[in-house]
mmCIF file with all atom_site columns, C-alpha atoms in Angstrom:
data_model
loop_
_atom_site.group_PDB
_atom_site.id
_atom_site.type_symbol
_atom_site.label_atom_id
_atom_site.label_alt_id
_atom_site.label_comp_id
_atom_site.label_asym_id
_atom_site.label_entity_id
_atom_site.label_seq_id
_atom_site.pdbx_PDB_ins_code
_atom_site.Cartn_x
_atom_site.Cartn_y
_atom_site.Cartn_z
_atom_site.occupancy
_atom_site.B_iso_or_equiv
_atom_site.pdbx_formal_charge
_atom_site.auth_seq_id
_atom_site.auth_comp_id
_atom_site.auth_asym_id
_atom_site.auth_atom_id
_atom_site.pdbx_PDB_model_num
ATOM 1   C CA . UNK A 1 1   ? 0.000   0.000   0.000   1.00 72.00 ? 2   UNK A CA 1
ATOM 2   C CA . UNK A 1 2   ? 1.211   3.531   -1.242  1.00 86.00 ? 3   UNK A CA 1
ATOM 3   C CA . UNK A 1 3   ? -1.386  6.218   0.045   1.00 90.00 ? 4   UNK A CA 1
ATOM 4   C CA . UNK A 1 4   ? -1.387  9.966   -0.855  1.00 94.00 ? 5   UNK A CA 1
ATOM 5   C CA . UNK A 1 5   ? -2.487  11.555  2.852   1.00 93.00 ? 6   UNK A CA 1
ATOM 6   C CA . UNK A 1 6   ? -3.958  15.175  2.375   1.00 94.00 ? 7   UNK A CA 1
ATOM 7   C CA . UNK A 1 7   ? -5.141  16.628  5.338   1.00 91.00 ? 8   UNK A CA 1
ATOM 8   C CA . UNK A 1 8   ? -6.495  20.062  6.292   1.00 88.00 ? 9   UNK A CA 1
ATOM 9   C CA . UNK A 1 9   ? -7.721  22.953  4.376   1.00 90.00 ? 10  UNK A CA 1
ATOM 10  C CA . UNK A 1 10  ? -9.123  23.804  0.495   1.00 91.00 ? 11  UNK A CA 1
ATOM 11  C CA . UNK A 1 11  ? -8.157  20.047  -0.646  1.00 94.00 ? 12  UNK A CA 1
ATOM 12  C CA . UNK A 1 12  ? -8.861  21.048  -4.743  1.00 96.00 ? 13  UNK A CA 1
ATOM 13  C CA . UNK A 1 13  ? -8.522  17.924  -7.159  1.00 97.00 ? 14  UNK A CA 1
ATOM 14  C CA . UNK A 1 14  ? -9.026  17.958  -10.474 1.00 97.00 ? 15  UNK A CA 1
ATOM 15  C CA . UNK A 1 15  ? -7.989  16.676  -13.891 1.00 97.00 ? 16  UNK A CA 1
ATOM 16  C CA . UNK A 1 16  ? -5.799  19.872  -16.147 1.00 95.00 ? 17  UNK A CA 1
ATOM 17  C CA . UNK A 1 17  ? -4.948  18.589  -20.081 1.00 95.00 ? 18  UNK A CA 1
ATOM 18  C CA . UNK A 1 18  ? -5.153  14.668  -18.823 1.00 95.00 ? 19  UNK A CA 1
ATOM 19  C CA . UNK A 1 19  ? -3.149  15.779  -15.572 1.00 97.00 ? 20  UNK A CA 1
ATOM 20  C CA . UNK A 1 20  ? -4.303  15.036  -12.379 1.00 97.00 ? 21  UNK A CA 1
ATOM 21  C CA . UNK A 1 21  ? -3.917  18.439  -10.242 1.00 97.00 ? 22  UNK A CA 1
ATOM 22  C CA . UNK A 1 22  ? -3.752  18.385  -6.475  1.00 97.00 ? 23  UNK A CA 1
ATOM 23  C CA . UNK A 1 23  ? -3.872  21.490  -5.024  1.00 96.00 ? 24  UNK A CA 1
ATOM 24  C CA . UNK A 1 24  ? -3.369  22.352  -1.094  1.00 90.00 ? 25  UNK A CA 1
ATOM 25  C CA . UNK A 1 25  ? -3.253  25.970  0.080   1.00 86.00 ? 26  UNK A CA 1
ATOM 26  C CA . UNK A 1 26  ? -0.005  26.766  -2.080  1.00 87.00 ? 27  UNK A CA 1
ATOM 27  C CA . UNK A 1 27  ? 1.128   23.416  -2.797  1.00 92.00 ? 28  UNK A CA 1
ATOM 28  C CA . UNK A 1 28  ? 0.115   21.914  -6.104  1.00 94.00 ? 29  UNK A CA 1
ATOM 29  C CA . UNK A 1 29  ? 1.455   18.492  -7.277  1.00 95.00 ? 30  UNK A CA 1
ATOM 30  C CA . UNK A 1 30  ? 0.269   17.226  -11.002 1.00 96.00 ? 31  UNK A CA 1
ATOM 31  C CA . UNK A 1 31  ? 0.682   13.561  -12.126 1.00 96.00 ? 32  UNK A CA 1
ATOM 32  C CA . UNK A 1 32  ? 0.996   12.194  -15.760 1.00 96.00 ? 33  UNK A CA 1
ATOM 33  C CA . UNK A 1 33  ? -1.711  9.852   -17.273 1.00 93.00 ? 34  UNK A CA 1
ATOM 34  C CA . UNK A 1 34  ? -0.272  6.176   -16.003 1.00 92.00 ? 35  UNK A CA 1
ATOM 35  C CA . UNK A 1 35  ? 2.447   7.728   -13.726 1.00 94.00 ? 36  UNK A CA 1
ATOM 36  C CA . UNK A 1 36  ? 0.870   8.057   -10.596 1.00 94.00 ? 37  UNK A CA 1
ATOM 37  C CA . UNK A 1 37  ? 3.012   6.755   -7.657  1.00 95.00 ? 38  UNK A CA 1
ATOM 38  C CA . UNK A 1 38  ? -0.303  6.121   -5.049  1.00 93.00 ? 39  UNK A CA 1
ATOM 39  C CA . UNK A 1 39  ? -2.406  3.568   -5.135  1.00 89.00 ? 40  UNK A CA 1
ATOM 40  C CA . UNK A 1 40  ? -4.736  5.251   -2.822  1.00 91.00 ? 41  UNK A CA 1
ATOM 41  C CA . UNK A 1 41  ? -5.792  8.935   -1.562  1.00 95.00 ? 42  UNK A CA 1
ATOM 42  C CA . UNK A 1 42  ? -6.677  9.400   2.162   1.00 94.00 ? 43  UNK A CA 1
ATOM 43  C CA . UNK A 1 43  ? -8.664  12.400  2.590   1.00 94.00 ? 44  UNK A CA 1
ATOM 44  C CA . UNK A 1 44  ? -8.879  13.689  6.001   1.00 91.00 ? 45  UNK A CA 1
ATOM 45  C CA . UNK A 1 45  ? -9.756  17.179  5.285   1.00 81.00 ? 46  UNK A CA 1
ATOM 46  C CA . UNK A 1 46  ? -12.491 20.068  6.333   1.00 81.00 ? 47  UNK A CA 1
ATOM 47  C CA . UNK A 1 47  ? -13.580 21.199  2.897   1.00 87.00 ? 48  UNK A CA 1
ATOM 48  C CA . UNK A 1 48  ? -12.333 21.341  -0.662  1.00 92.00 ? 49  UNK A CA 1
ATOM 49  C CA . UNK A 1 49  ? -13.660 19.982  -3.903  1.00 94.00 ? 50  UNK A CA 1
ATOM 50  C CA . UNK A 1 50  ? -13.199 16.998  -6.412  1.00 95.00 ? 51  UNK A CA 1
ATOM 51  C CA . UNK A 1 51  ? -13.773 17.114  -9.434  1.00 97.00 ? 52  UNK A CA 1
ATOM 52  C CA . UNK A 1 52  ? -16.306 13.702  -11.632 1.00 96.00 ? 53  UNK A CA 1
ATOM 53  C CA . UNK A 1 53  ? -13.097 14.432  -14.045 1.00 97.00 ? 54  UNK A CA 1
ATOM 54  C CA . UNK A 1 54  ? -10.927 13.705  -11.064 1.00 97.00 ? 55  UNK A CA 1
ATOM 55  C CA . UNK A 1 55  ? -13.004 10.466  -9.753  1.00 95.00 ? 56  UNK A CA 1
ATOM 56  C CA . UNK A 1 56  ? -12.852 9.240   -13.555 1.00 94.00 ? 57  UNK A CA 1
ATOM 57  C CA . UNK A 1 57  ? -9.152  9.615   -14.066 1.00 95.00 ? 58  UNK A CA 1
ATOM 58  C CA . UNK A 1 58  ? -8.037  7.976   -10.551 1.00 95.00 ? 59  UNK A CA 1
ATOM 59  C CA . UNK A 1 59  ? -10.831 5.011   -11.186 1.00 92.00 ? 60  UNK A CA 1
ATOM 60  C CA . UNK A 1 60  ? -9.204  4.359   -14.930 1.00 92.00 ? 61  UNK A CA 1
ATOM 61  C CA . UNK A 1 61  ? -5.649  4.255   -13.097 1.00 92.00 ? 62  UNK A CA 1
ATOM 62  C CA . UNK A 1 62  ? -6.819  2.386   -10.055 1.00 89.00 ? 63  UNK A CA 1
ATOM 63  C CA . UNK A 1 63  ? -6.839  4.463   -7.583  1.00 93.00 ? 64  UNK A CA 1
ATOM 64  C CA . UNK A 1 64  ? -8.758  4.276   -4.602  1.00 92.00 ? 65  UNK A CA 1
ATOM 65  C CA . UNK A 1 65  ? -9.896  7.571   -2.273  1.00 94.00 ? 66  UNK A CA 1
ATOM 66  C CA . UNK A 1 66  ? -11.279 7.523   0.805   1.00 93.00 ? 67  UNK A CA 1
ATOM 67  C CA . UNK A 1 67  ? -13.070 10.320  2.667   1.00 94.00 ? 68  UNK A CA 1
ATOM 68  C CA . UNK A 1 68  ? -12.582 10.653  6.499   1.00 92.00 ? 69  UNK A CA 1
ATOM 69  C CA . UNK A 1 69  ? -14.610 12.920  8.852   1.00 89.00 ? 70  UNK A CA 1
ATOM 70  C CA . UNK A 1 70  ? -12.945 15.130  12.130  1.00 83.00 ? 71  UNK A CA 1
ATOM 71  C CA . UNK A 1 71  ? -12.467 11.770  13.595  1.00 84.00 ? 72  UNK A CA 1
ATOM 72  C CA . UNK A 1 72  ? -10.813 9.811   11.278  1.00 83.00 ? 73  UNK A CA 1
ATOM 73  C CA . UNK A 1 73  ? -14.076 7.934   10.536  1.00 89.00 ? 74  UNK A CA 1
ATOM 74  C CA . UNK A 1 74  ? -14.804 6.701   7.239   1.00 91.00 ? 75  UNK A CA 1
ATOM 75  C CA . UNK A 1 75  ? -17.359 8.718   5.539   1.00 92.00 ? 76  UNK A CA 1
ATOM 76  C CA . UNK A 1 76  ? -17.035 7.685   1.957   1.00 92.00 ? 77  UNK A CA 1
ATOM 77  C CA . UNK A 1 77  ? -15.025 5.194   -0.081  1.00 91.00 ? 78  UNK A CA 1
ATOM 78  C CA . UNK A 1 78  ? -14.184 4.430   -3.829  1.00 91.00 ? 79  UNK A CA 1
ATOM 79  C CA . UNK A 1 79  ? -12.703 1.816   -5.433  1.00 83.00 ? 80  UNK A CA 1
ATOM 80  C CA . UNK A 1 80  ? -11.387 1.279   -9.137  1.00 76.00 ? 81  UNK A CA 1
ATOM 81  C CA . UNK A 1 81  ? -12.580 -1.767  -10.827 1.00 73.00 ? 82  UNK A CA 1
ATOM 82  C CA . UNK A 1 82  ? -12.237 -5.203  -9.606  1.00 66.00 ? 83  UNK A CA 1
ATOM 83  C CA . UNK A 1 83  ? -9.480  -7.687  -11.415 1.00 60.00 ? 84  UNK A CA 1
ATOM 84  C CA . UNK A 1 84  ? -10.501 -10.435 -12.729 1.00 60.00 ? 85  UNK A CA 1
ATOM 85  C CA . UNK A 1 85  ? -7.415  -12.318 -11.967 1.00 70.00 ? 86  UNK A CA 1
ATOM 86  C CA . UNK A 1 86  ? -8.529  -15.887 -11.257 1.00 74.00 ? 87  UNK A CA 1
ATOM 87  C CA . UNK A 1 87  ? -5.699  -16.903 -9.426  1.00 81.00 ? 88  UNK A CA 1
ATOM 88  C CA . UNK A 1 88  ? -5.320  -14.177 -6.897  1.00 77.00 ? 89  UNK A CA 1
ATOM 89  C CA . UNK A 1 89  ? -8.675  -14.715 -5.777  1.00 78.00 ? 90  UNK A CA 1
ATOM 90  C CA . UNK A 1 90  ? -8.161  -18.284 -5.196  1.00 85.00 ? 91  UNK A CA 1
ATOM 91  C CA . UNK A 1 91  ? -5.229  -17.300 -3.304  1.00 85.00 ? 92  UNK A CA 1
ATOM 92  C CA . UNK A 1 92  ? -7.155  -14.644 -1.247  1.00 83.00 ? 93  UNK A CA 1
ATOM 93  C CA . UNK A 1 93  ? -10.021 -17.098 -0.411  1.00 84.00 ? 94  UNK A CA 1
ATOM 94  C CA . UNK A 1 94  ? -6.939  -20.007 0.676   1.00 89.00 ? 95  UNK A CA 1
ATOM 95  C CA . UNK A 1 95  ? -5.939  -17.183 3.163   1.00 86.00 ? 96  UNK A CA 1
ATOM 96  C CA . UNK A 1 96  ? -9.644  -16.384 4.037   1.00 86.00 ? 97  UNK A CA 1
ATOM 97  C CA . UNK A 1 97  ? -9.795  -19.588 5.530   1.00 90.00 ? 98  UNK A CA 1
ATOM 98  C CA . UNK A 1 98  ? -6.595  -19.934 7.173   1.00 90.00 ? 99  UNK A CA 1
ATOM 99  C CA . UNK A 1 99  ? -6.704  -17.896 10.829  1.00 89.00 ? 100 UNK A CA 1
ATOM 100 C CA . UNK A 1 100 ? -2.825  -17.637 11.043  1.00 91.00 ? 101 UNK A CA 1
ATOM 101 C CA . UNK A 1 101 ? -2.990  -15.647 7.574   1.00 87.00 ? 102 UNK A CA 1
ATOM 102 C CA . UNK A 1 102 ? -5.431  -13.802 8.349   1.00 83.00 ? 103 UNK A CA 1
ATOM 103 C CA . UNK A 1 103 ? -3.607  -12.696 11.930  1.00 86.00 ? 104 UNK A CA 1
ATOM 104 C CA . UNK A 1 104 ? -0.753  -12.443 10.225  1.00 86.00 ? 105 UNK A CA 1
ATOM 105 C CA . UNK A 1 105 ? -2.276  -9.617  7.387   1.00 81.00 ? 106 UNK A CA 1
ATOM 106 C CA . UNK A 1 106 ? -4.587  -8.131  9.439   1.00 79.00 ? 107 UNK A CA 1
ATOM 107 C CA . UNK A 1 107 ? -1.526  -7.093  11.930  1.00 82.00 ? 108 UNK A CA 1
ATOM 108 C CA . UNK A 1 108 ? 0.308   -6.074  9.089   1.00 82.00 ? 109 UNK A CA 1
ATOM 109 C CA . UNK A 1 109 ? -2.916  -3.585  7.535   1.00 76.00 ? 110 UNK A CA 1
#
């Protein structure tokens, strides 16, 4: 897991000539189409915007974001498609079932 924290104040993101802009009080950061180093965005912030454009282009390069509220409670989540790899399912259901894997991963989450 790679997550993108923003946190605090005017959280702005939105899509700029196939770029994704995140802006933050005077920080802006852009990322290319496919070049995106996150694999996730944690929002814990107090007001801001985000643009369809925005949802769109993360979704296409699977990228999940997830909204938190003052108290780091979940308030809304998205996810980019599911895979359809056959064999990583089986081998998430073979750790489903086994309570030392799951132990194991859940202490590591």
């Amino acid at each position: 897991m790679n997550p993108l924290l923003l946190s605090g104040f005017g959280i702005n993101i939105d899509v700029n000539k196939a770029h994704l802009t995140v802006k933050q009080k005077n920080n802006v950061v852009e990322f290319e189409p496919h070049r995106i180093p996150y694999d996730s965005i944690v929002i814990d912030g107090h007001y801001g915007s985000i643009s369809f454009e925005a949802m769109r282009w993360l979704s296409k390069h699977d990228v999940s974001i997830a909204l938190l509220n003052w108290n780091g409670n979940l308030l809304s989540l998205t996810l980019p498609q599911e895979t359809l790899n056959a064999d990583l399912k089986i081998k998430q259901y073979e750790k489903y079932f086994d309570p030392e894997s799951r132990l194991c991963i859940a202490g590591q989450i």
